[in-house]
């Protein structure tokens, strides 16, 4: 899985270390040393992935992510930072970063994180079309019957689009990255959306904090389960009529959280669950 990767890092030794490990993996690597160069590089070169340091001159990494996402650019972003406070980590993820590593980090772990992000992104975008090909078309040589005893090759069926997920009047559209409650659109950060979409695939299932962290961005030893609690608190403000007495996104003490249809319960919350 070779890719074009941009590394935005103003520390020459750190940049060289990352470059060498990624090139050893077979990737093509471009290094830039400030935030503005990172923005221009993504706009013109359209890399497959951006490894982005937070503390950089001219524009820091958080500003770079904010601007790229505002422009609608979906390049996967792996952020690197010497900061380790939860607020910094949450801010980066909420702005649209796909994963986070805190310095000092293992270069081998970084390579593994890059591999995971590339695989996830390519699964979501699908393979690139063949130049000149008509979508869904099958060549005459493929469609025609082959030699005696060799069956004709059947055209492959197109993969079904992502289904809209529904839990009562809560709707989540993964393809359009849209959420609505009772028909009213709800703006969610990338982290909030991932949690909500994961739980909506299995309504009434209890998800542990660790499981939701894995759904967010891979389990990171530098991020605590409190990260999930903060996301849940923000989600309740957006999808609950009374956030302090949640009816949809419930806490199951000692276990985690679950998403349910309040109409099934006939009340704000079942007796077995309570708001945080």
PDB file of C-alpha atoms in Angstrom:
ATOM      1  CA  UNK A   1       0.000   0.000   0.000  1.00  0.00           C
ATOM      2  CA  UNK A   2       2.372   2.710  -1.274  1.00  0.00           C
ATOM      3  CA  UNK A   3       1.189   6.301  -0.974  1.00  0.00           C
ATOM      4  CA  UNK A   4       2.220   9.912  -1.445  1.00  0.00           C
ATOM      5  CA  UNK A   5       2.651  11.299   2.060  1.00  0.00           C
ATOM      6  CA  UNK A   6       3.377  14.849   3.156  1.00  0.00           C
ATOM      7  CA  UNK A   7       5.204  15.378   6.447  1.00  0.00           C
ATOM      8  CA  UNK A   8       4.857  18.858   7.986  1.00  0.00           C
ATOM      9  CA  UNK A   9       7.487  19.081  10.726  1.00  0.00           C
ATOM     10  CA  UNK A  10       9.853  21.977  11.526  1.00  0.00           C
ATOM     11  CA  UNK A  11      12.275  19.855  13.578  1.00  0.00           C
ATOM     12  CA  UNK A  12      14.837  18.588  10.989  1.00  0.00           C
ATOM     13  CA  UNK A  13      15.834  15.513  13.011  1.00  0.00           C
ATOM     14  CA  UNK A  14      12.229  14.519  13.666  1.00  0.00           C
ATOM     15  CA  UNK A  15      11.267  15.101  10.029  1.00  0.00           C
ATOM     16  CA  UNK A  16      14.192  13.023   8.778  1.00  0.00           C
ATOM     17  CA  UNK A  17      13.342  10.169  11.145  1.00  0.00           C
ATOM     18  CA  UNK A  18       9.709  10.076  10.003  1.00  0.00           C
ATOM     19  CA  UNK A  19      10.722  10.361   6.334  1.00  0.00           C
ATOM     20  CA  UNK A  20      13.181   7.459   6.547  1.00  0.00           C
ATOM     21  CA  UNK A  21      10.702   5.124   8.231  1.00  0.00           C
ATOM     22  CA  UNK A  22       7.910   5.954   5.777  1.00  0.00           C
ATOM     23  CA  UNK A  23      10.176   5.598   2.731  1.00  0.00           C
ATOM     24  CA  UNK A  24      11.391   2.251   4.065  1.00  0.00           C
ATOM     25  CA  UNK A  25       7.722   1.214   4.019  1.00  0.00           C
ATOM     26  CA  UNK A  26       7.604   2.089   0.307  1.00  0.00           C
ATOM     27  CA  UNK A  27       5.900   5.479   0.495  1.00  0.00           C
ATOM     28  CA  UNK A  28       6.877   8.612  -1.414  1.00  0.00           C
ATOM     29  CA  UNK A  29       7.495  11.370   1.138  1.00  0.00           C
ATOM     30  CA  UNK A  30       7.556  15.164   0.825  1.00  0.00           C
ATOM     31  CA  UNK A  31       8.713  17.227   3.822  1.00  0.00           C
ATOM     32  CA  UNK A  32       7.604  20.816   4.513  1.00  0.00           C
ATOM     33  CA  UNK A  33       8.659  22.912   7.483  1.00  0.00           C
ATOM     34  CA  UNK A  34       5.769  25.270   8.256  1.00  0.00           C
ATOM     35  CA  UNK A  35       1.979  25.435   8.285  1.00  0.00           C
ATOM     36  CA  UNK A  36       1.544  27.583   5.196  1.00  0.00           C
ATOM     37  CA  UNK A  37       3.739  25.249   3.151  1.00  0.00           C
ATOM     38  CA  UNK A  38       1.594  22.358   4.371  1.00  0.00           C
ATOM     39  CA  UNK A  39      -1.593  24.107   3.216  1.00  0.00           C
ATOM     40  CA  UNK A  40      -0.163  24.926  -0.210  1.00  0.00           C
ATOM     41  CA  UNK A  41       1.271  21.432  -0.552  1.00  0.00           C
ATOM     42  CA  UNK A  42      -2.062  19.757   0.121  1.00  0.00           C
ATOM     43  CA  UNK A  43      -3.878  22.149  -2.227  1.00  0.00           C
ATOM     44  CA  UNK A  44      -1.506  21.536  -5.129  1.00  0.00           C
ATOM     45  CA  UNK A  45      -0.109  18.023  -4.642  1.00  0.00           C
ATOM     46  CA  UNK A  46      -3.183  16.389  -3.014  1.00  0.00           C
ATOM     47  CA  UNK A  47      -1.214  13.801  -0.978  1.00  0.00           C
ATOM     48  CA  UNK A  48      -2.792  10.572   0.209  1.00  0.00           C
ATOM     49  CA  UNK A  49      -2.030  11.435   3.845  1.00  0.00           C
ATOM     50  CA  UNK A  50      -0.674  14.328   5.900  1.00  0.00           C
ATOM     51  CA  UNK A  51       1.539  13.800   8.955  1.00  0.00           C
ATOM     52  CA  UNK A  52       1.189  17.138  10.721  1.00  0.00           C
ATOM     53  CA  UNK A  53       3.072  18.585  13.674  1.00  0.00           C
ATOM     54  CA  UNK A  54       0.976  20.895  15.856  1.00  0.00           C
ATOM     55  CA  UNK A  55       3.665  23.421  16.849  1.00  0.00           C
ATOM     56  CA  UNK A  56       4.936  24.973  13.603  1.00  0.00           C
ATOM     57  CA  UNK A  57       5.820  28.496  12.386  1.00  0.00           C
ATOM     58  CA  UNK A  58       3.574  30.639  10.154  1.00  0.00           C
ATOM     59  CA  UNK A  59       0.476  28.501  10.914  1.00  0.00           C
ATOM     60  CA  UNK A  60       0.162  25.812  13.568  1.00  0.00           C
ATOM     61  CA  UNK A  61      -1.200  22.350  12.880  1.00  0.00           C
ATOM     62  CA  UNK A  62      -4.608  23.057  14.392  1.00  0.00           C
ATOM     63  CA  UNK A  63      -5.108  25.981  12.023  1.00  0.00           C
ATOM     64  CA  UNK A  64      -3.995  23.836   9.088  1.00  0.00           C
ATOM     65  CA  UNK A  65      -6.581  21.157   9.899  1.00  0.00           C
ATOM     66  CA  UNK A  66      -9.309  23.744  10.440  1.00  0.00           C
ATOM     67  CA  UNK A  67      -8.634  25.389   7.059  1.00  0.00           C
ATOM     68  CA  UNK A  68      -8.340  22.120   5.130  1.00  0.00           C
ATOM     69  CA  UNK A  69     -11.635  20.807   6.498  1.00  0.00           C
ATOM     70  CA  UNK A  70     -13.347  24.158   5.850  1.00  0.00           C
ATOM     71  CA  UNK A  71     -12.220  23.846   2.229  1.00  0.00           C
ATOM     72  CA  UNK A  72     -13.767  20.386   2.046  1.00  0.00           C
ATOM     73  CA  UNK A  73     -10.449  18.552   1.702  1.00  0.00           C
ATOM     74  CA  UNK A  74     -10.677  15.018   3.063  1.00  0.00           C
ATOM     75  CA  UNK A  75      -6.972  14.117   3.177  1.00  0.00           C
ATOM     76  CA  UNK A  76      -6.391  11.892   6.252  1.00  0.00           C
ATOM     77  CA  UNK A  77      -4.422  13.740   8.941  1.00  0.00           C
ATOM     78  CA  UNK A  78      -2.189  12.188  11.599  1.00  0.00           C
ATOM     79  CA  UNK A  79      -1.225  14.884  14.098  1.00  0.00           C
ATOM     80  CA  UNK A  80       2.000  14.910  16.112  1.00  0.00           C
ATOM     81  CA  UNK A  81       2.335  16.990  19.245  1.00  0.00           C
ATOM     82  CA  UNK A  82       4.403  17.490  22.362  1.00  0.00           C
ATOM     83  CA  UNK A  83       1.202  18.507  24.145  1.00  0.00           C
ATOM     84  CA  UNK A  84      -0.564  15.815  26.090  1.00  0.00           C
ATOM     85  CA  UNK A  85      -3.493  17.524  27.777  1.00  0.00           C
ATOM     86  CA  UNK A  86      -6.912  16.143  27.011  1.00  0.00           C
ATOM     87  CA  UNK A  87      -8.235  19.506  25.787  1.00  0.00           C
ATOM     88  CA  UNK A  88      -5.499  19.698  23.133  1.00  0.00           C
ATOM     89  CA  UNK A  89      -6.159  16.140  21.993  1.00  0.00           C
ATOM     90  CA  UNK A  90      -9.908  16.667  21.798  1.00  0.00           C
ATOM     91  CA  UNK A  91      -9.521  19.946  19.924  1.00  0.00           C
ATOM     92  CA  UNK A  92      -7.388  18.334  17.241  1.00  0.00           C
ATOM     93  CA  UNK A  93      -9.801  15.450  16.769  1.00  0.00           C
ATOM     94  CA  UNK A  94     -12.861  17.693  16.776  1.00  0.00           C
ATOM     95  CA  UNK A  95     -11.317  19.930  14.126  1.00  0.00           C
ATOM     96  CA  UNK A  96     -11.065  16.929  11.845  1.00  0.00           C
ATOM     97  CA  UNK A  97      -7.769  15.147  12.538  1.00  0.00           C
ATOM     98  CA  UNK A  98      -8.062  11.392  12.026  1.00  0.00           C
ATOM     99  CA  UNK A  99      -5.503  10.265  14.589  1.00  0.00           C
ATOM    100  CA  UNK A 100      -3.130  11.714  17.164  1.00  0.00           C
ATOM    101  CA  UNK A 101       0.319  10.741  18.472  1.00  0.00           C
ATOM    102  CA  UNK A 102       2.072  12.432  21.383  1.00  0.00           C
ATOM    103  CA  UNK A 103       5.845  12.965  21.313  1.00  0.00           C
ATOM    104  CA  UNK A 104       8.009  11.095  21.977  1.00  0.00           C
ATOM    105  CA  UNK A 105       6.539   8.276  19.900  1.00  0.00           C
ATOM    106  CA  UNK A 106       7.698   5.029  18.359  1.00  0.00           C
ATOM    107  CA  UNK A 107       8.440   5.426  14.614  1.00  0.00           C
ATOM    108  CA  UNK A 108       7.248   1.866  14.088  1.00  0.00           C
ATOM    109  CA  UNK A 109       3.925   2.716  15.728  1.00  0.00           C
ATOM    110  CA  UNK A 110       3.656   5.785  13.499  1.00  0.00           C
ATOM    111  CA  UNK A 111       4.140   3.600  10.421  1.00  0.00           C
ATOM    112  CA  UNK A 112       1.419   1.264  11.685  1.00  0.00           C
ATOM    113  CA  UNK A 113      -0.962   4.190  12.307  1.00  0.00           C
ATOM    114  CA  UNK A 114      -0.271   5.489   8.784  1.00  0.00           C
ATOM    115  CA  UNK A 115      -1.013   2.058   7.343  1.00  0.00           C
ATOM    116  CA  UNK A 116      -4.326   1.917   9.205  1.00  0.00           C
ATOM    117  CA  UNK A 117      -5.383   5.409   8.118  1.00  0.00           C
ATOM    118  CA  UNK A 118      -4.562   4.711   4.469  1.00  0.00           C
ATOM    119  CA  UNK A 119      -6.498   1.442   4.557  1.00  0.00           C
ATOM    120  CA  UNK A 120      -9.507   3.107   6.190  1.00  0.00           C
ATOM    121  CA  UNK A 121      -9.485   6.034   3.740  1.00  0.00           C
ATOM    122  CA  UNK A 122      -9.204   3.821   0.669  1.00  0.00           C
ATOM    123  CA  UNK A 123     -12.045   1.623   1.917  1.00  0.00           C
ATOM    124  CA  UNK A 124     -14.271   4.679   2.283  1.00  0.00           C
ATOM    125  CA  UNK A 125     -13.390   6.252  -1.079  1.00  0.00           C
ATOM    126  CA  UNK A 126     -13.138   3.064  -3.160  1.00  0.00           C
ATOM    127  CA  UNK A 127     -10.662   2.304  -5.960  1.00  0.00           C
ATOM    128  CA  UNK A 128      -9.839   4.967  -8.498  1.00  0.00           C
ATOM    129  CA  UNK A 129     -11.727   4.657 -11.813  1.00  0.00           C
ATOM    130  CA  UNK A 130      -9.887   3.374 -14.902  1.00  0.00           C
ATOM    131  CA  UNK A 131      -9.262   6.286 -17.317  1.00  0.00           C
ATOM    132  CA  UNK A 132     -11.682   6.170 -20.241  1.00  0.00           C
ATOM    133  CA  UNK A 133     -13.794   3.437 -18.708  1.00  0.00           C
ATOM    134  CA  UNK A 134     -17.571   3.760 -18.507  1.00  0.00           C
ATOM    135  CA  UNK A 135     -18.850   3.016 -14.955  1.00  0.00           C
ATOM    136  CA  UNK A 136     -20.609  -0.348 -14.858  1.00  0.00           C
ATOM    137  CA  UNK A 137     -19.574  -1.242 -18.433  1.00  0.00           C
ATOM    138  CA  UNK A 138     -18.149  -4.656 -19.312  1.00  0.00           C
ATOM    139  CA  UNK A 139     -15.913  -5.143 -22.335  1.00  0.00           C
ATOM    140  CA  UNK A 140     -17.138  -7.323 -25.180  1.00  0.00           C
ATOM    141  CA  UNK A 141     -14.275  -9.771 -24.681  1.00  0.00           C
ATOM    142  CA  UNK A 142     -15.260 -10.260 -21.056  1.00  0.00           C
ATOM    143  CA  UNK A 143     -18.980 -10.467 -21.714  1.00  0.00           C
ATOM    144  CA  UNK A 144     -18.639 -12.951 -24.572  1.00  0.00           C
ATOM    145  CA  UNK A 145     -18.609 -16.638 -23.863  1.00  0.00           C
ATOM    146  CA  UNK A 146     -15.142 -18.134 -23.654  1.00  0.00           C
ATOM    147  CA  UNK A 147     -13.939 -21.461 -25.005  1.00  0.00           C
ATOM    148  CA  UNK A 148     -16.066 -24.562 -24.589  1.00  0.00           C
ATOM    149  CA  UNK A 149     -16.340 -25.449 -20.926  1.00  0.00           C
ATOM    150  CA  UNK A 150     -15.305 -21.986 -19.743  1.00  0.00           C
ATOM    151  CA  UNK A 151     -18.286 -19.894 -18.544  1.00  0.00           C
ATOM    152  CA  UNK A 152     -18.667 -16.263 -19.456  1.00  0.00           C
ATOM    153  CA  UNK A 153     -17.449 -13.799 -16.846  1.00  0.00           C
ATOM    154  CA  UNK A 154     -20.358 -12.173 -15.048  1.00  0.00           C
ATOM    155  CA  UNK A 155     -20.111  -8.414 -14.385  1.00  0.00           C
ATOM    156  CA  UNK A 156     -19.673  -7.721 -10.688  1.00  0.00           C
ATOM    157  CA  UNK A 157     -22.550  -6.134  -8.875  1.00  0.00           C
ATOM    158  CA  UNK A 158     -21.968  -2.656  -7.546  1.00  0.00           C
ATOM    159  CA  UNK A 159     -21.543  -2.424  -3.792  1.00  0.00           C
ATOM    160  CA  UNK A 160     -24.662  -1.127  -2.080  1.00  0.00           C
ATOM    161  CA  UNK A 161     -24.303   2.428  -0.752  1.00  0.00           C
ATOM    162  CA  UNK A 162     -24.111   3.041   2.977  1.00  0.00           C
ATOM    163  CA  UNK A 163     -27.565   2.749   4.519  1.00  0.00           C
ATOM    164  CA  UNK A 164     -29.090   5.533   6.563  1.00  0.00           C
ATOM    165  CA  UNK A 165     -29.063   4.454  10.207  1.00  0.00           C
ATOM    166  CA  UNK A 166     -32.189   5.076  12.283  1.00  0.00           C
ATOM    167  CA  UNK A 167     -32.795   4.850  16.004  1.00  0.00           C
ATOM    168  CA  UNK A 168     -36.288   6.185  16.573  1.00  0.00           C
ATOM    169  CA  UNK A 169     -36.403   9.699  15.124  1.00  0.00           C
ATOM    170  CA  UNK A 170     -32.602   9.939  15.123  1.00  0.00           C
ATOM    171  CA  UNK A 171     -31.157   9.549  11.597  1.00  0.00           C
ATOM    172  CA  UNK A 172     -27.478   9.118  10.680  1.00  0.00           C
ATOM    173  CA  UNK A 173     -26.402   9.190   7.025  1.00  0.00           C
ATOM    174  CA  UNK A 174     -22.797   7.889   6.797  1.00  0.00           C
ATOM    175  CA  UNK A 175     -22.430   8.665   3.087  1.00  0.00           C
ATOM    176  CA  UNK A 176     -23.395  12.325   3.522  1.00  0.00           C
ATOM    177  CA  UNK A 177     -22.035  12.654   7.061  1.00  0.00           C
ATOM    178  CA  UNK A 178     -25.399  14.059   8.178  1.00  0.00           C
ATOM    179  CA  UNK A 179     -27.357  13.693  11.419  1.00  0.00           C
ATOM    180  CA  UNK A 180     -30.924  14.766  12.162  1.00  0.00           C
ATOM    181  CA  UNK A 181     -33.348  14.447  15.084  1.00  0.00           C
ATOM    182  CA  UNK A 182     -37.057  14.620  14.351  1.00  0.00           C
ATOM    183  CA  UNK A 183     -36.168  16.040  10.946  1.00  0.00           C
ATOM    184  CA  UNK A 184     -33.972  18.813  12.341  1.00  0.00           C
ATOM    185  CA  UNK A 185     -30.316  18.764  11.150  1.00  0.00           C
ATOM    186  CA  UNK A 186     -27.681  18.374  13.853  1.00  0.00           C
ATOM    187  CA  UNK A 187     -24.088  19.545  13.347  1.00  0.00           C
ATOM    188  CA  UNK A 188     -21.602  16.991  14.702  1.00  0.00           C
ATOM    189  CA  UNK A 189     -17.824  17.009  14.877  1.00  0.00           C
ATOM    190  CA  UNK A 190     -16.005  14.070  13.224  1.00  0.00           C
ATOM    191  CA  UNK A 191     -15.474  12.442  16.622  1.00  0.00           C
ATOM    192  CA  UNK A 192     -19.096  12.828  17.664  1.00  0.00           C
ATOM    193  CA  UNK A 193     -20.280  11.462  14.330  1.00  0.00           C
ATOM    194  CA  UNK A 194     -18.099   8.346  14.601  1.00  0.00           C
ATOM    195  CA  UNK A 195     -19.408   7.553  18.074  1.00  0.00           C
ATOM    196  CA  UNK A 196     -23.017   8.091  17.042  1.00  0.00           C
ATOM    197  CA  UNK A 197     -22.719   6.069  13.826  1.00  0.00           C
ATOM    198  CA  UNK A 198     -21.025   3.170  15.614  1.00  0.00           C
ATOM    199  CA  UNK A 199     -23.704   2.977  18.284  1.00  0.00           C
ATOM    200  CA  UNK A 200     -26.536   3.362  15.743  1.00  0.00           C
ATOM    201  CA  UNK A 201     -25.428   0.186  13.957  1.00  0.00           C
ATOM    202  CA  UNK A 202     -26.409  -1.771  17.081  1.00  0.00           C
ATOM    203  CA  UNK A 203     -29.144   0.046  19.017  1.00  0.00           C
ATOM    204  CA  UNK A 204     -29.473  -0.950  22.693  1.00  0.00           C
ATOM    205  CA  UNK A 205     -26.044  -2.571  22.716  1.00  0.00           C
ATOM    206  CA  UNK A 206     -23.843  -1.282  25.536  1.00  0.00           C
ATOM    207  CA  UNK A 207     -20.528   0.081  24.203  1.00  0.00           C
ATOM    208  CA  UNK A 208     -17.597   0.323  26.597  1.00  0.00           C
ATOM    209  CA  UNK A 209     -15.452   3.458  26.620  1.00  0.00           C
ATOM    210  CA  UNK A 210     -12.507   1.470  25.270  1.00  0.00           C
ATOM    211  CA  UNK A 211     -14.615   0.198  22.361  1.00  0.00           C
ATOM    212  CA  UNK A 212     -15.738   3.726  21.497  1.00  0.00           C
ATOM    213  CA  UNK A 213     -12.160   5.011  21.700  1.00  0.00           C
ATOM    214  CA  UNK A 214     -11.169   2.363  19.164  1.00  0.00           C
ATOM    215  CA  UNK A 215     -14.006   3.514  16.922  1.00  0.00           C
ATOM    216  CA  UNK A 216     -12.829   7.106  17.225  1.00  0.00           C
ATOM    217  CA  UNK A 217      -9.190   6.853  16.227  1.00  0.00           C
ATOM    218  CA  UNK A 218      -7.615   3.639  17.458  1.00  0.00           C
ATOM    219  CA  UNK A 219      -6.900   3.079  21.128  1.00  0.00           C
ATOM    220  CA  UNK A 220      -4.223   5.563  22.186  1.00  0.00           C
ATOM    221  CA  UNK A 221      -2.477   5.151  25.529  1.00  0.00           C
ATOM    222  CA  UNK A 222      -2.217   8.953  25.803  1.00  0.00           C
ATOM    223  CA  UNK A 223      -5.991   9.452  25.676  1.00  0.00           C
ATOM    224  CA  UNK A 224      -8.258   8.418  28.532  1.00  0.00           C
ATOM    225  CA  UNK A 225     -11.801   7.156  28.602  1.00  0.00           C
ATOM    226  CA  UNK A 226     -12.763  10.676  29.697  1.00  0.00           C
ATOM    227  CA  UNK A 227     -12.458  11.620  26.004  1.00  0.00           C
ATOM    228  CA  UNK A 228     -15.562   9.550  25.260  1.00  0.00           C
ATOM    229  CA  UNK A 229     -17.400  11.107  28.214  1.00  0.00           C
ATOM    230  CA  UNK A 230     -16.776  14.588  26.806  1.00  0.00           C
ATOM    231  CA  UNK A 231     -18.038  13.566  23.358  1.00  0.00           C
ATOM    232  CA  UNK A 232     -21.148  12.024  24.914  1.00  0.00           C
ATOM    233  CA  UNK A 233     -21.799  15.170  26.932  1.00  0.00           C
ATOM    234  CA  UNK A 234     -21.644  17.276  23.761  1.00  0.00           C
ATOM    235  CA  UNK A 235     -23.831  14.812  21.834  1.00  0.00           C
ATOM    236  CA  UNK A 236     -26.519  14.929  24.508  1.00  0.00           C
ATOM    237  CA  UNK A 237     -26.710  18.701  24.174  1.00  0.00           C
ATOM    238  CA  UNK A 238     -27.415  18.201  20.472  1.00  0.00           C
ATOM    239  CA  UNK A 239     -29.751  15.187  20.307  1.00  0.00           C
ATOM    240  CA  UNK A 240     -31.595  15.211  23.654  1.00  0.00           C
ATOM    241  CA  UNK A 241     -34.564  17.405  24.558  1.00  0.00           C
ATOM    242  CA  UNK A 242     -33.311  17.486  28.147  1.00  0.00           C
ATOM    243  CA  UNK A 243     -29.568  16.728  28.188  1.00  0.00           C
ATOM    244  CA  UNK A 244     -29.505  16.244  31.977  1.00  0.00           C
ATOM    245  CA  UNK A 245     -32.220  13.578  31.640  1.00  0.00           C
ATOM    246  CA  UNK A 246     -31.161  11.773  28.460  1.00  0.00           C
ATOM    247  CA  UNK A 247     -33.669   9.541  26.705  1.00  0.00           C
ATOM    248  CA  UNK A 248     -31.579   8.423  23.721  1.00  0.00           C
ATOM    249  CA  UNK A 249     -27.916   8.255  24.729  1.00  0.00           C
ATOM    250  CA  UNK A 250     -27.879   6.495  28.074  1.00  0.00           C
ATOM    251  CA  UNK A 251     -25.205   5.689  30.626  1.00  0.00           C
ATOM    252  CA  UNK A 252     -25.002   2.124  31.919  1.00  0.00           C
ATOM    253  CA  UNK A 253     -23.021   2.499  35.111  1.00  0.00           C
ATOM    254  CA  UNK A 254     -19.801   0.530  35.284  1.00  0.00           C
ATOM    255  CA  UNK A 255     -20.093  -0.550  31.646  1.00  0.00           C
ATOM    256  CA  UNK A 256     -20.443   2.313  29.164  1.00  0.00           C
ATOM    257  CA  UNK A 257     -23.112   3.843  26.948  1.00  0.00           C
ATOM    258  CA  UNK A 258     -25.944   2.745  24.693  1.00  0.00           C
ATOM    259  CA  UNK A 259     -28.144   4.388  22.080  1.00  0.00           C
ATOM    260  CA  UNK A 260     -31.846   3.609  22.252  1.00  0.00           C
ATOM    261  CA  UNK A 261     -35.250   4.654  20.911  1.00  0.00           C
ATOM    262  CA  UNK A 262     -37.062   6.588  23.669  1.00  0.00           C
ATOM    263  CA  UNK A 263     -40.447   5.635  22.205  1.00  0.00           C
ATOM    264  CA  UNK A 264     -39.748   2.007  23.144  1.00  0.00           C
ATOM    265  CA  UNK A 265     -39.392   2.937  26.791  1.00  0.00           C
ATOM    266  CA  UNK A 266     -42.380   5.243  27.130  1.00  0.00           C
ATOM    267  CA  UNK A 267     -40.366   7.435  29.496  1.00  0.00           C
ATOM    268  CA  UNK A 268     -37.135   9.413  29.621  1.00  0.00           C
ATOM    269  CA  UNK A 269     -34.843   6.570  30.530  1.00  0.00           C
ATOM    270  CA  UNK A 270     -35.150   2.912  31.542  1.00  0.00           C
ATOM    271  CA  UNK A 271     -34.715   2.143  35.198  1.00  0.00           C
ATOM    272  CA  UNK A 272     -31.494   0.224  34.536  1.00  0.00           C
ATOM    273  CA  UNK A 273     -29.703   3.293  33.145  1.00  0.00           C
ATOM    274  CA  UNK A 274     -29.178   6.786  34.441  1.00  0.00           C
ATOM    275  CA  UNK A 275     -27.766  10.044  33.143  1.00  0.00           C
ATOM    276  CA  UNK A 276     -24.160  10.825  33.986  1.00  0.00           C
TER     277      UNK A 276
END
